[in-house]
């Protein structure tokens, strides 16, 4: 039995992992899929101080309060920034990092710098609400941007998307214990269209070849939940 902590990406909440979480739980695994501060069901708690560190600290607190060890951290998209920071802050509680079509940052890098083309586009739509700088204001076209083309699934997703505090994308990730974080096993699950621009040789070397790709949209946990679950079960099988 493995313990998974599924961390969502920008504009999303823990809700986006429902199909995968249910499949993992049906196999007997323990699954946490938190909505990060200010996101999902926590939008009413949004405040100007929410940034990348806030999200990292929140997941670290989850690991501590639930007394988790050997946790398999899964980060989708922006969630790759978060799980990298979490593994850096609490490597003793982490057993594996899984990057789900995710950011794979270097020390001192923000998501804005890491994925400039996409995030700069989001920045152009920045607005302020209740003192919080926000991007990714939900729009009916967003599910298509995330690769969701089934009308029912697209509508379900659109109804749950929320704006993202800009500071989460602009704050630089500062690693404090990079050697310990890098020593933890990692795997990469990638959407084929996002391969260009990735250093695939580096990813394969750091993950001992555990790199899978599938030709689907960015929200692959929603469009291909069976396939994603199978890959996560393969990761769990590597745990001693």
PDB file of C-alpha atoms in Angstrom:
ATOM      1  CA  UNK A   1       0.000   0.000   0.000  1.00  0.00           C
ATOM      2  CA  UNK A   2       1.386   3.382  -1.022  1.00  0.00           C
ATOM      3  CA  UNK A   3       0.500   6.931   0.024  1.00  0.00           C
ATOM      4  CA  UNK A   4      -0.036   9.469  -2.738  1.00  0.00           C
ATOM      5  CA  UNK A   5      -0.199  13.240  -2.329  1.00  0.00           C
ATOM      6  CA  UNK A   6      -1.605  14.714  -5.538  1.00  0.00           C
ATOM      7  CA  UNK A   7      -0.824  18.409  -6.047  1.00  0.00           C
ATOM      8  CA  UNK A   8      -2.796  20.318  -8.662  1.00  0.00           C
ATOM      9  CA  UNK A   9      -1.660  22.978 -11.095  1.00  0.00           C
ATOM     10  CA  UNK A  10      -2.600  26.587 -11.739  1.00  0.00           C
ATOM     11  CA  UNK A  11      -6.275  27.489 -11.781  1.00  0.00           C
ATOM     12  CA  UNK A  12      -7.233  24.046 -10.484  1.00  0.00           C
ATOM     13  CA  UNK A  13      -8.000  22.455  -7.120  1.00  0.00           C
ATOM     14  CA  UNK A  14      -7.892  19.009  -5.644  1.00  0.00           C
ATOM     15  CA  UNK A  15     -11.098  18.256  -7.557  1.00  0.00           C
ATOM     16  CA  UNK A  16      -9.125  17.691 -10.781  1.00  0.00           C
ATOM     17  CA  UNK A  17      -7.695  14.462  -9.376  1.00  0.00           C
ATOM     18  CA  UNK A  18     -11.054  12.855  -8.573  1.00  0.00           C
ATOM     19  CA  UNK A  19     -10.910  10.219 -11.359  1.00  0.00           C
ATOM     20  CA  UNK A  20      -7.315   9.210 -10.580  1.00  0.00           C
ATOM     21  CA  UNK A  21      -7.770   9.333  -6.803  1.00  0.00           C
ATOM     22  CA  UNK A  22     -10.771   7.026  -6.942  1.00  0.00           C
ATOM     23  CA  UNK A  23      -8.880   4.526  -9.080  1.00  0.00           C
ATOM     24  CA  UNK A  24      -5.880   4.545  -6.738  1.00  0.00           C
ATOM     25  CA  UNK A  25      -8.111   4.159  -3.698  1.00  0.00           C
ATOM     26  CA  UNK A  26      -9.877   1.224  -5.348  1.00  0.00           C
ATOM     27  CA  UNK A  27      -6.457  -0.462  -5.477  1.00  0.00           C
ATOM     28  CA  UNK A  28      -6.052   0.003  -1.732  1.00  0.00           C
ATOM     29  CA  UNK A  29      -3.778   3.040  -1.721  1.00  0.00           C
ATOM     30  CA  UNK A  30      -4.063   6.105   0.530  1.00  0.00           C
ATOM     31  CA  UNK A  31      -4.648   9.305  -1.418  1.00  0.00           C
ATOM     32  CA  UNK A  32      -4.568  12.972  -0.445  1.00  0.00           C
ATOM     33  CA  UNK A  33      -5.581  15.551  -3.056  1.00  0.00           C
ATOM     34  CA  UNK A  34      -5.546  18.912  -1.251  1.00  0.00           C
ATOM     35  CA  UNK A  35      -6.669  22.169  -2.757  1.00  0.00           C
ATOM     36  CA  UNK A  36      -3.854  24.666  -2.199  1.00  0.00           C
ATOM     37  CA  UNK A  37      -4.544  27.882  -0.237  1.00  0.00           C
ATOM     38  CA  UNK A  38      -6.740  30.272  -2.186  1.00  0.00           C
ATOM     39  CA  UNK A  39      -7.661  27.619  -4.755  1.00  0.00           C
ATOM     40  CA  UNK A  40     -10.641  25.325  -5.299  1.00  0.00           C
ATOM     41  CA  UNK A  41     -12.933  25.306  -2.282  1.00  0.00           C
ATOM     42  CA  UNK A  42     -10.517  27.672  -0.509  1.00  0.00           C
ATOM     43  CA  UNK A  43     -11.080  30.647  -2.829  1.00  0.00           C
ATOM     44  CA  UNK A  44     -12.989  32.428  -0.055  1.00  0.00           C
ATOM     45  CA  UNK A  45      -9.741  32.400   1.971  1.00  0.00           C
ATOM     46  CA  UNK A  46      -7.668  34.082  -0.737  1.00  0.00           C
ATOM     47  CA  UNK A  47      -5.450  36.926   0.501  1.00  0.00           C
ATOM     48  CA  UNK A  48      -2.580  39.063  -0.858  1.00  0.00           C
ATOM     49  CA  UNK A  49       0.172  37.072   0.871  1.00  0.00           C
ATOM     50  CA  UNK A  50      -0.454  33.778  -0.950  1.00  0.00           C
ATOM     51  CA  UNK A  51       2.567  32.824  -3.023  1.00  0.00           C
ATOM     52  CA  UNK A  52       4.645  29.772  -3.981  1.00  0.00           C
ATOM     53  CA  UNK A  53       6.058  29.447  -0.477  1.00  0.00           C
ATOM     54  CA  UNK A  54       2.528  29.451   0.951  1.00  0.00           C
ATOM     55  CA  UNK A  55       1.644  26.469  -1.221  1.00  0.00           C
ATOM     56  CA  UNK A  56       4.868  24.629  -0.412  1.00  0.00           C
ATOM     57  CA  UNK A  57       4.383  25.204   3.315  1.00  0.00           C
ATOM     58  CA  UNK A  58       0.795  23.977   3.109  1.00  0.00           C
ATOM     59  CA  UNK A  59       1.771  20.610   1.636  1.00  0.00           C
ATOM     60  CA  UNK A  60       4.692  20.260   4.055  1.00  0.00           C
ATOM     61  CA  UNK A  61       2.206  20.816   6.886  1.00  0.00           C
ATOM     62  CA  UNK A  62      -0.048  18.102   5.452  1.00  0.00           C
ATOM     63  CA  UNK A  63       2.859  15.644   5.484  1.00  0.00           C
ATOM     64  CA  UNK A  64       3.704  16.580   9.056  1.00  0.00           C
ATOM     65  CA  UNK A  65       0.216  16.631  10.569  1.00  0.00           C
ATOM     66  CA  UNK A  66      -0.769  13.376   8.859  1.00  0.00           C
ATOM     67  CA  UNK A  67       2.620  11.921   9.874  1.00  0.00           C
ATOM     68  CA  UNK A  68       3.309  10.727   6.324  1.00  0.00           C
ATOM     69  CA  UNK A  69       6.568   9.097   5.296  1.00  0.00           C
ATOM     70  CA  UNK A  70       7.570   7.631   1.943  1.00  0.00           C
ATOM     71  CA  UNK A  71       4.857   9.759   0.337  1.00  0.00           C
ATOM     72  CA  UNK A  72       4.654   9.738  -3.445  1.00  0.00           C
ATOM     73  CA  UNK A  73       4.316  13.416  -4.389  1.00  0.00           C
ATOM     74  CA  UNK A  74       2.598  13.996  -7.724  1.00  0.00           C
ATOM     75  CA  UNK A  75       2.656  17.516  -9.147  1.00  0.00           C
ATOM     76  CA  UNK A  76       0.749  18.603 -12.235  1.00  0.00           C
ATOM     77  CA  UNK A  77       1.876  21.667 -14.209  1.00  0.00           C
ATOM     78  CA  UNK A  78       2.563  24.456 -11.646  1.00  0.00           C
ATOM     79  CA  UNK A  79       2.382  21.672  -9.057  1.00  0.00           C
ATOM     80  CA  UNK A  80       5.861  20.643 -10.191  1.00  0.00           C
ATOM     81  CA  UNK A  81       7.146  23.840  -8.564  1.00  0.00           C
ATOM     82  CA  UNK A  82       5.322  22.940  -5.373  1.00  0.00           C
ATOM     83  CA  UNK A  83       6.441  19.320  -5.048  1.00  0.00           C
ATOM     84  CA  UNK A  84      10.050  20.295  -5.751  1.00  0.00           C
ATOM     85  CA  UNK A  85       9.868  22.748  -2.874  1.00  0.00           C
ATOM     86  CA  UNK A  86       8.107  20.263  -0.611  1.00  0.00           C
ATOM     87  CA  UNK A  87      10.727  17.565  -1.236  1.00  0.00           C
ATOM     88  CA  UNK A  88      13.420  20.160  -0.548  1.00  0.00           C
ATOM     89  CA  UNK A  89      11.825  21.218   2.768  1.00  0.00           C
ATOM     90  CA  UNK A  90      10.824  17.754   4.012  1.00  0.00           C
ATOM     91  CA  UNK A  91      12.886  15.095   2.195  1.00  0.00           C
ATOM     92  CA  UNK A  92      12.544  12.729   5.170  1.00  0.00           C
ATOM     93  CA  UNK A  93       8.802  12.450   4.485  1.00  0.00           C
ATOM     94  CA  UNK A  94       8.998  11.930   0.721  1.00  0.00           C
ATOM     95  CA  UNK A  95       9.638   8.666  -1.085  1.00  0.00           C
ATOM     96  CA  UNK A  96       9.204   9.689  -4.728  1.00  0.00           C
ATOM     97  CA  UNK A  97       8.501  12.741  -6.869  1.00  0.00           C
ATOM     98  CA  UNK A  98       6.300  12.395  -9.947  1.00  0.00           C
ATOM     99  CA  UNK A  99       6.141  15.268 -12.440  1.00  0.00           C
ATOM    100  CA  UNK A 100       2.819  15.084 -14.279  1.00  0.00           C
ATOM    101  CA  UNK A 101       3.334  17.198 -17.397  1.00  0.00           C
ATOM    102  CA  UNK A 102       4.834  19.536 -14.855  1.00  0.00           C
ATOM    103  CA  UNK A 103       7.310  22.304 -14.317  1.00  0.00           C
ATOM    104  CA  UNK A 104      10.773  20.980 -13.468  1.00  0.00           C
ATOM    105  CA  UNK A 105      12.457  24.029 -11.947  1.00  0.00           C
ATOM    106  CA  UNK A 106      16.005  24.906 -11.094  1.00  0.00           C
ATOM    107  CA  UNK A 107      17.073  26.664  -7.921  1.00  0.00           C
ATOM    108  CA  UNK A 108      16.237  30.375  -8.062  1.00  0.00           C
ATOM    109  CA  UNK A 109      13.736  30.013 -10.897  1.00  0.00           C
ATOM    110  CA  UNK A 110      10.109  31.157 -10.940  1.00  0.00           C
ATOM    111  CA  UNK A 111       7.396  29.525 -13.015  1.00  0.00           C
ATOM    112  CA  UNK A 112       7.210  32.771 -14.997  1.00  0.00           C
ATOM    113  CA  UNK A 113      10.845  32.267 -15.974  1.00  0.00           C
ATOM    114  CA  UNK A 114      10.573  28.500 -16.347  1.00  0.00           C
ATOM    115  CA  UNK A 115       7.565  28.518 -18.685  1.00  0.00           C
ATOM    116  CA  UNK A 116       7.791  32.076 -19.962  1.00  0.00           C
ATOM    117  CA  UNK A 117       5.756  31.738 -23.179  1.00  0.00           C
ATOM    118  CA  UNK A 118       2.658  30.400 -21.432  1.00  0.00           C
ATOM    119  CA  UNK A 119       2.936  32.340 -18.184  1.00  0.00           C
ATOM    120  CA  UNK A 120       3.715  35.679 -19.825  1.00  0.00           C
ATOM    121  CA  UNK A 121       0.492  35.247 -21.773  1.00  0.00           C
ATOM    122  CA  UNK A 122      -1.382  34.737 -18.521  1.00  0.00           C
ATOM    123  CA  UNK A 123       0.317  37.803 -17.021  1.00  0.00           C
ATOM    124  CA  UNK A 124      -1.152  39.976 -19.754  1.00  0.00           C
ATOM    125  CA  UNK A 125      -4.574  39.302 -18.242  1.00  0.00           C
ATOM    126  CA  UNK A 126      -3.521  40.191 -14.683  1.00  0.00           C
ATOM    127  CA  UNK A 127      -6.165  41.966 -12.606  1.00  0.00           C
ATOM    128  CA  UNK A 128      -6.653  42.870  -8.951  1.00  0.00           C
ATOM    129  CA  UNK A 129      -9.514  41.641  -6.803  1.00  0.00           C
ATOM    130  CA  UNK A 130      -9.739  42.392  -3.073  1.00  0.00           C
ATOM    131  CA  UNK A 131      -6.089  43.409  -3.077  1.00  0.00           C
ATOM    132  CA  UNK A 132      -4.873  40.177  -4.710  1.00  0.00           C
ATOM    133  CA  UNK A 133      -3.137  40.166  -8.091  1.00  0.00           C
ATOM    134  CA  UNK A 134      -4.742  37.364 -10.082  1.00  0.00           C
ATOM    135  CA  UNK A 135      -4.276  35.649 -13.435  1.00  0.00           C
ATOM    136  CA  UNK A 136      -6.108  32.867 -15.270  1.00  0.00           C
ATOM    137  CA  UNK A 137      -9.587  34.300 -14.804  1.00  0.00           C
ATOM    138  CA  UNK A 138     -11.871  31.374 -15.745  1.00  0.00           C
ATOM    139  CA  UNK A 139     -13.117  31.491 -19.293  1.00  0.00           C
ATOM    140  CA  UNK A 140     -15.110  28.910 -21.282  1.00  0.00           C
ATOM    141  CA  UNK A 141     -12.101  28.491 -23.618  1.00  0.00           C
ATOM    142  CA  UNK A 142      -9.809  27.304 -20.803  1.00  0.00           C
ATOM    143  CA  UNK A 143     -10.839  23.628 -20.878  1.00  0.00           C
ATOM    144  CA  UNK A 144      -9.811  23.576 -24.533  1.00  0.00           C
ATOM    145  CA  UNK A 145      -6.492  25.174 -23.611  1.00  0.00           C
ATOM    146  CA  UNK A 146      -5.976  22.368 -21.106  1.00  0.00           C
ATOM    147  CA  UNK A 147      -6.726  19.798 -23.817  1.00  0.00           C
ATOM    148  CA  UNK A 148     -10.263  18.907 -22.708  1.00  0.00           C
ATOM    149  CA  UNK A 149     -12.547  18.606 -25.720  1.00  0.00           C
ATOM    150  CA  UNK A 150     -15.346  16.388 -24.440  1.00  0.00           C
ATOM    151  CA  UNK A 151     -18.213  18.882 -23.960  1.00  0.00           C
ATOM    152  CA  UNK A 152     -19.490  17.451 -20.673  1.00  0.00           C
ATOM    153  CA  UNK A 153     -16.024  17.182 -19.143  1.00  0.00           C
ATOM    154  CA  UNK A 154     -15.124  20.647 -20.428  1.00  0.00           C
ATOM    155  CA  UNK A 155     -18.205  22.152 -18.761  1.00  0.00           C
ATOM    156  CA  UNK A 156     -17.512  20.303 -15.494  1.00  0.00           C
ATOM    157  CA  UNK A 157     -13.935  21.608 -15.525  1.00  0.00           C
ATOM    158  CA  UNK A 158     -14.881  25.187 -16.396  1.00  0.00           C
ATOM    159  CA  UNK A 159     -17.319  25.317 -13.481  1.00  0.00           C
ATOM    160  CA  UNK A 160     -14.458  24.487 -11.091  1.00  0.00           C
ATOM    161  CA  UNK A 161     -11.547  26.550 -12.423  1.00  0.00           C
ATOM    162  CA  UNK A 162     -10.535  29.524 -10.280  1.00  0.00           C
ATOM    163  CA  UNK A 163      -8.152  32.472 -10.707  1.00  0.00           C
ATOM    164  CA  UNK A 164      -4.541  31.984  -9.591  1.00  0.00           C
ATOM    165  CA  UNK A 165      -2.645  34.408  -7.341  1.00  0.00           C
ATOM    166  CA  UNK A 166       0.084  35.863  -9.540  1.00  0.00           C
ATOM    167  CA  UNK A 167       2.708  35.693  -6.779  1.00  0.00           C
ATOM    168  CA  UNK A 168       2.645  31.881  -7.079  1.00  0.00           C
ATOM    169  CA  UNK A 169       3.981  32.227 -10.616  1.00  0.00           C
ATOM    170  CA  UNK A 170       6.353  35.144 -10.046  1.00  0.00           C
ATOM    171  CA  UNK A 171       8.068  34.046  -6.822  1.00  0.00           C
ATOM    172  CA  UNK A 172      11.385  32.281  -7.302  1.00  0.00           C
ATOM    173  CA  UNK A 173      11.849  28.795  -5.868  1.00  0.00           C
ATOM    174  CA  UNK A 174      14.726  28.869  -3.401  1.00  0.00           C
ATOM    175  CA  UNK A 175      16.085  25.420  -2.591  1.00  0.00           C
ATOM    176  CA  UNK A 176      17.565  24.913   0.863  1.00  0.00           C
ATOM    177  CA  UNK A 177      18.525  21.238   0.695  1.00  0.00           C
ATOM    178  CA  UNK A 178      18.859  20.477  -2.992  1.00  0.00           C
ATOM    179  CA  UNK A 179      21.187  17.503  -2.596  1.00  0.00           C
ATOM    180  CA  UNK A 180      18.695  15.646  -0.399  1.00  0.00           C
ATOM    181  CA  UNK A 181      15.816  16.542  -2.722  1.00  0.00           C
ATOM    182  CA  UNK A 182      17.675  15.368  -5.830  1.00  0.00           C
ATOM    183  CA  UNK A 183      18.602  12.106  -4.086  1.00  0.00           C
ATOM    184  CA  UNK A 184      14.911  11.177  -3.904  1.00  0.00           C
ATOM    185  CA  UNK A 185      13.642   9.041  -6.797  1.00  0.00           C
ATOM    186  CA  UNK A 186      11.670  10.856  -9.486  1.00  0.00           C
ATOM    187  CA  UNK A 187       9.543   9.977 -12.486  1.00  0.00           C
ATOM    188  CA  UNK A 188       8.075  11.967 -15.365  1.00  0.00           C
ATOM    189  CA  UNK A 189       4.695  11.541 -17.036  1.00  0.00           C
ATOM    190  CA  UNK A 190       4.508  13.851 -20.010  1.00  0.00           C
ATOM    191  CA  UNK A 191       2.029  14.857 -22.686  1.00  0.00           C
ATOM    192  CA  UNK A 192       3.681  14.229 -26.039  1.00  0.00           C
ATOM    193  CA  UNK A 193       2.970  17.762 -27.364  1.00  0.00           C
ATOM    194  CA  UNK A 194       4.991  19.292 -24.500  1.00  0.00           C
ATOM    195  CA  UNK A 195       8.150  17.261 -25.160  1.00  0.00           C
ATOM    196  CA  UNK A 196       9.727  19.964 -27.366  1.00  0.00           C
ATOM    197  CA  UNK A 197      11.715  22.265 -25.129  1.00  0.00           C
ATOM    198  CA  UNK A 198      12.246  19.660 -22.415  1.00  0.00           C
ATOM    199  CA  UNK A 199      15.684  18.207 -21.754  1.00  0.00           C
ATOM    200  CA  UNK A 200      14.572  14.609 -22.195  1.00  0.00           C
ATOM    201  CA  UNK A 201      18.084  13.203 -21.762  1.00  0.00           C
ATOM    202  CA  UNK A 202      18.348  14.914 -18.373  1.00  0.00           C
ATOM    203  CA  UNK A 203      14.918  13.663 -17.309  1.00  0.00           C
ATOM    204  CA  UNK A 204      15.718  10.082 -18.296  1.00  0.00           C
ATOM    205  CA  UNK A 205      19.063  10.191 -16.510  1.00  0.00           C
ATOM    206  CA  UNK A 206      17.642  11.597 -13.290  1.00  0.00           C
ATOM    207  CA  UNK A 207      14.690   9.186 -13.288  1.00  0.00           C
ATOM    208  CA  UNK A 208      16.589   6.044 -14.314  1.00  0.00           C
ATOM    209  CA  UNK A 209      14.487   5.972 -17.452  1.00  0.00           C
ATOM    210  CA  UNK A 210      11.075   6.350 -15.786  1.00  0.00           C
ATOM    211  CA  UNK A 211       9.717   8.746 -18.395  1.00  0.00           C
ATOM    212  CA  UNK A 212       6.396   8.047 -20.079  1.00  0.00           C
ATOM    213  CA  UNK A 213       4.492  10.129 -22.593  1.00  0.00           C
ATOM    214  CA  UNK A 214       1.006  10.054 -24.050  1.00  0.00           C
ATOM    215  CA  UNK A 215      -0.513  12.080 -26.876  1.00  0.00           C
ATOM    216  CA  UNK A 216      -3.238  13.947 -25.021  1.00  0.00           C
ATOM    217  CA  UNK A 217      -3.987  17.376 -23.600  1.00  0.00           C
ATOM    218  CA  UNK A 218      -2.298  19.034 -20.637  1.00  0.00           C
ATOM    219  CA  UNK A 219      -4.986  17.943 -18.129  1.00  0.00           C
ATOM    220  CA  UNK A 220      -4.139  14.282 -18.674  1.00  0.00           C
ATOM    221  CA  UNK A 221      -5.380  13.272 -15.210  1.00  0.00           C
ATOM    222  CA  UNK A 222      -8.856  14.146 -16.534  1.00  0.00           C
ATOM    223  CA  UNK A 223      -8.543  13.083 -20.164  1.00  0.00           C
ATOM    224  CA  UNK A 224      -6.620   9.831 -19.541  1.00  0.00           C
ATOM    225  CA  UNK A 225      -7.244   8.806 -15.915  1.00  0.00           C
ATOM    226  CA  UNK A 226      -6.831   5.057 -16.529  1.00  0.00           C
ATOM    227  CA  UNK A 227      -3.453   5.507 -18.211  1.00  0.00           C
ATOM    228  CA  UNK A 228      -2.210   7.975 -15.595  1.00  0.00           C
ATOM    229  CA  UNK A 229      -3.306   5.635 -12.801  1.00  0.00           C
ATOM    230  CA  UNK A 230      -1.434   2.750 -14.410  1.00  0.00           C
ATOM    231  CA  UNK A 231       1.756   4.807 -14.507  1.00  0.00           C
ATOM    232  CA  UNK A 232       1.363   5.833 -10.868  1.00  0.00           C
ATOM    233  CA  UNK A 233       0.855   2.203  -9.907  1.00  0.00           C
ATOM    234  CA  UNK A 234       4.115   1.411 -11.701  1.00  0.00           C
ATOM    235  CA  UNK A 235       5.810   4.079  -9.590  1.00  0.00           C
ATOM    236  CA  UNK A 236       4.294   2.611  -6.421  1.00  0.00           C
ATOM    237  CA  UNK A 237       5.629  -0.801  -7.412  1.00  0.00           C
ATOM    238  CA  UNK A 238       9.178   0.575  -7.280  1.00  0.00           C
ATOM    239  CA  UNK A 239       8.812   1.520  -3.614  1.00  0.00           C
ATOM    240  CA  UNK A 240      10.633  -0.858  -1.295  1.00  0.00           C
TER     241      UNK A 240
END
